Structures are given as C-alpha cells and as structure tokens.
PDB file of C-alpha atoms in Angstrom:
ATOM      1  CA  GLN A   1     -16.562  13.550 -15.926  1.00 49.00           C
ATOM      2  CA  ILE A   2     -14.039  10.517 -15.747  1.00 53.00           C
ATOM      3  CA  GLY A   3     -14.917   7.846 -14.046  1.00 51.00           C
ATOM      4  CA  GLN A   4     -12.733   4.951 -12.636  1.00 50.00           C
ATOM      5  CA  SER A   5     -13.175   2.181 -15.753  1.00 55.00           C
ATOM      6  CA  GLU A   6     -12.260   5.692 -17.760  1.00 59.00           C
ATOM      7  CA  PHE A   7      -8.893   6.348 -15.940  1.00 62.00           C
ATOM      8  CA  SER A   8      -6.184   3.766 -16.964  1.00 63.00           C
ATOM      9  CA  GLY A   9      -3.291   5.184 -14.691  1.00 68.00           C
ATOM     10  CA  THR A  10      -1.787   2.828 -12.095  1.00 72.00           C
ATOM     11  CA  GLY A  11      -3.169   3.318  -8.523  1.00 73.00           C
ATOM     12  CA  GLN A  12      -0.357   6.142  -7.712  1.00 74.00           C
ATOM     13  CA  GLU A  13      -1.765   8.234 -10.914  1.00 79.00           C
ATOM     14  CA  ARG A  14      -5.130   8.000  -9.823  1.00 80.00           C
ATOM     15  CA  TYR A  15      -4.362   8.718  -6.086  1.00 79.00           C
ATOM     16  CA  GLU A  16      -1.977  11.695  -7.243  1.00 81.00           C
ATOM     17  CA  ALA A  17      -4.586  12.847  -9.833  1.00 81.00           C
ATOM     18  CA  MET A  18      -7.305  12.832  -6.828  1.00 80.00           C
ATOM     19  CA  GLN A  19      -5.014  14.910  -4.527  1.00 82.00           C
ATOM     20  CA  ASN A  20      -4.562  17.249  -7.613  1.00 83.00           C
ATOM     21  CA  LEU A  21      -8.402  17.877  -8.133  1.00 82.00           C
ATOM     22  CA  ARG A  22      -8.612  18.655  -4.373  1.00 81.00           C
ATOM     23  CA  SER A  23      -5.242  21.316  -4.438  1.00 83.00           C
ATOM     24  CA  ASP A  24      -6.766  22.989  -7.159  1.00 81.00           C
ATOM     25  CA  LEU A  25     -10.268  23.053  -5.806  1.00 79.00           C
ATOM     26  CA  SER A  26      -8.944  24.644  -2.751  1.00 79.00           C
ATOM     27  CA  ASP A  27      -6.810  26.921  -4.864  1.00 78.00           C
ATOM     28  CA  ALA A  28      -9.557  28.040  -6.502  1.00 81.00           C
ATOM     29  CA  MET A  29     -12.241  28.557  -3.838  1.00 80.00           C
ATOM     30  CA  ASN A  30     -11.956  30.115  -0.282  1.00 77.00           C
ATOM     31  CA  TYR A  31     -14.417  28.171   1.103  1.00 75.00           C
ATOM     32  CA  ASP A  32     -13.470  25.839   3.885  1.00 73.00           C
ATOM     33  CA  ASP A  33     -16.190  23.376   3.208  1.00 74.00           C
ATOM     34  CA  ALA A  34     -15.614  22.989  -0.563  1.00 73.00           C
ATOM     35  CA  ARG A  35     -15.264  19.439  -1.523  1.00 76.00           C
ATOM     36  CA  VAL A  36     -14.175  17.187  -4.319  1.00 78.00           C
ATOM     37  CA  PHE A  37     -15.659  14.207  -4.453  1.00 77.00           C
ATOM     38  CA  ALA A  38     -16.608  11.479  -6.701  1.00 76.00           C
ATOM     39  CA  THR A  39     -17.662   7.413  -5.692  1.00 76.00           C
ATOM     40  CA  GLU A  40     -14.384   6.245  -7.094  1.00 77.00           C
ATOM     41  CA  PHE A  41     -12.356   8.202  -5.036  1.00 76.00           C
ATOM     42  CA  ILE A  42     -13.251   5.756  -2.118  1.00 74.00           C
ATOM     43  CA  PHE A  43     -11.359   3.155  -4.283  1.00 74.00           C
ATOM     44  CA  TRP A  44      -8.778   5.624  -5.181  1.00 74.00           C
ATOM     45  CA  GLU A  45      -7.781   6.598  -1.750  1.00 76.00           C
ATOM     46  CA  ARG A  46      -6.240   3.437  -0.285  1.00 75.00           C
ATOM     47  CA  PHE A  47      -3.784   3.919  -2.790  1.00 75.00           C
ATOM     48  CA  GLY A  48      -1.916   6.945  -1.078  1.00 76.00           C
ATOM     49  CA  PHE A  49      -1.246   5.041   2.433  1.00 79.00           C
ATOM     50  CA  ILE A  50      -1.008   1.322   1.376  1.00 80.00           C
ATOM     51  CA  ARG A  51       2.896   1.019   0.830  1.00 79.00           C
ATOM     52  CA  GLU A  52       3.301   2.531   4.028  1.00 83.00           C
ATOM     53  CA  GLU A  53       1.301   0.153   5.989  1.00 84.00           C
ATOM     54  CA  LEU A  54       2.613  -3.212   3.764  1.00 85.00           C
ATOM     55  CA  VAL A  55       6.015  -1.730   4.540  1.00 86.00           C
ATOM     56  CA  LYS A  56       5.430  -1.168   8.540  1.00 88.00           C
ATOM     57  CA  ASN A  57       3.120  -4.342   8.945  1.00 86.00           C
ATOM     58  CA  LEU A  58       6.039  -6.762   7.224  1.00 87.00           C
ATOM     59  CA  GLY A  59       8.252  -4.942   9.560  1.00 90.00           C
ATOM     60  CA  ILE A  60       6.190  -6.253  12.648  1.00 91.00           C
ATOM     61  CA  ALA A  61       5.554  -9.377  11.104  1.00 89.00           C
ATOM     62  CA  LEU A  62       9.265 -10.051  10.728  1.00 90.00           C
ATOM     63  CA  GLY A  63      10.222  -8.789  14.232  1.00 92.00           C
ATOM     64  CA  VAL A  64       7.251 -10.370  15.871  1.00 94.00           C
ATOM     65  CA  MET A  65       8.440 -14.391  13.832  1.00 91.00           C
ATOM     66  CA  ALA A  66      12.115 -13.161  14.801  1.00 90.00           C
ATOM     67  CA  THR A  67      11.358 -12.929  18.840  1.00 92.00           C
ATOM     68  CA  ILE A  68       9.438 -15.847  18.575  1.00 93.00           C
ATOM     69  CA  VAL A  69      11.896 -17.880  16.629  1.00 92.00           C
ATOM     70  CA  PHE A  70      14.620 -16.447  19.386  1.00 91.00           C
ATOM     71  CA  LEU A  71      12.446 -17.482  22.082  1.00 93.00           C
ATOM     72  CA  LEU A  72      12.053 -20.900  20.952  1.00 93.00           C
ATOM     73  CA  LEU A  73      15.701 -21.631  20.066  1.00 90.00           C
ATOM     74  CA  TYR A  74      17.805 -19.421  21.880  1.00 83.00           C
ATOM     75  CA  SER A  75      20.958 -19.899  19.929  1.00 88.00           C
ATOM     76  CA  ALA A  76      21.784 -16.597  17.821  1.00 89.00           C
ATOM     77  CA  PRO A  77      23.390 -18.367  14.946  1.00 92.00           C
ATOM     78  CA  VAL A  78      20.459 -20.619  14.262  1.00 92.00           C
ATOM     79  CA  VAL A  79      17.900 -17.864  14.850  1.00 90.00           C
ATOM     80  CA  PHE A  80      19.910 -15.162  12.311  1.00 92.00           C
ATOM     81  CA  SER A  81      19.676 -18.067   9.716  1.00 94.00           C
ATOM     82  CA  VAL A  82      15.973 -18.861  10.353  1.00 93.00           C
ATOM     83  CA  VAL A  83      15.210 -15.072  10.734  1.00 91.00           C
ATOM     84  CA  MET A  84      17.059 -14.991   6.907  1.00 94.00           C
ATOM     85  CA  ALA A  85      15.229 -17.597   5.369  1.00 95.00           C
ATOM     86  CA  ILE A  86      11.879 -15.978   6.583  1.00 93.00           C
ATOM     87  CA  GLY A  87      13.091 -12.583   5.148  1.00 91.00           C
ATOM     88  CA  ALA A  88      14.314 -13.963   1.850  1.00 94.00           C
ATOM     89  CA  THR A  89      11.090 -15.885   1.497  1.00 93.00           C
ATOM     90  CA  VAL A  90       9.316 -12.555   1.782  1.00 89.00           C
ATOM     91  CA  LEU A  91      11.769 -11.136  -0.787  1.00 90.00           C
ATOM     92  CA  ASP A  92      11.391 -13.932  -3.517  1.00 93.00           C
ATOM     93  CA  VAL A  93       7.284 -13.319  -2.993  1.00 88.00           C
ATOM     94  CA  PHE A  94       7.191  -9.808  -3.654  1.00 86.00           C
ATOM     95  CA  GLY A  95      10.237 -10.081  -6.660  1.00 91.00           C
ATOM     96  CA  LEU A  96       7.418 -12.591  -8.519  1.00 92.00           C
ATOM     97  CA  ALA A  97       4.961 -10.221  -7.945  1.00 86.00           C
ATOM     98  CA  TYR A  98       7.063  -7.605  -9.189  1.00 87.00           C
ATOM     99  CA  PHE A  99       7.685  -9.635 -12.210  1.00 92.00           C
ATOM    100  CA  TRP A 100       4.443 -10.907 -12.755  1.00 91.00           C
ATOM    101  CA  GLY A 101       3.175  -7.033 -12.744  1.00 86.00           C
ATOM    102  CA  VAL A 102       1.036  -7.619  -9.478  1.00 82.00           C
ATOM    103  CA  GLN A 103      -0.304  -3.797  -8.461  1.00 77.00           C
ATOM    104  CA  ILE A 104      -0.045  -3.740  -4.428  1.00 77.00           C
ATOM    105  CA  ASN A 105      -3.658  -3.445  -2.937  1.00 75.00           C
ATOM    106  CA  PHE A 106      -5.393  -4.147  -0.134  1.00 76.00           C
ATOM    107  CA  VAL A 107      -5.972  -7.970  -1.637  1.00 76.00           C
ATOM    108  CA  VAL A 108      -2.185  -8.337  -2.031  1.00 74.00           C
ATOM    109  CA  THR A 109      -1.486  -6.828   1.575  1.00 75.00           C
ATOM    110  CA  ILE A 110      -3.495  -9.777   2.588  1.00 71.00           C
ATOM    111  CA  PHE A 111      -2.163 -12.553   1.057  1.00 59.00           C
TER     112      PHE A 111
END
C-alpha cells in the first residue's frame, strides 16, 4: 500500500496512477460496482482537471476585464493596450511561478 507521503510523483503523475489503478480494476473484474479507493485519491483527483479549469477561469476573467475596460474607456487603442498589459501581467506571474517550480494546485489558482 502506497500512501500520499510515500508517492513522490507530481500531481499529474498521481492522477495518472489513480486512473491506471481504476482501469486495471475494470479490466480485471466484470463487476460494475467494483471501485478502487483510497483516502489519498480525494486529493489526487483534483490534478486531473485543475489545468483546464485554470485556463477557462483565466479566459473568462480576461474577457470580463476587457469588457469593463472597453465600457469605461471606449477607445480601441487604449483598450487594446490596457488589455495587453493585464495579459502580460498574468503571463509574468505564471512565468515566475514556473521558474520557482510552483505546482498548479487549488491554492495557486485562487491567488
């Protein structure tokens, strides 16, 4: 039995290991009710969809900010430069997180 503290892989590797266990069980048994479960899987499940949710939320946030800036300024060149500055700031934060080695998790996506 391998616990979360013994498994030293990244979040994506943990998620893939959990999915591999589930697919191996479904291949080995013909029961619809058979499940692979461990307490750690509650925390590993999030790594399967966190990146897609982050990209979707960032896109929505940038779209809302662009709309608000356009409604307040109403000048296309100024709106374009402000939206590009906001996008560059978000890109800068993620570039810094990448070089720091920060894993994308729920805490990072909140901040």
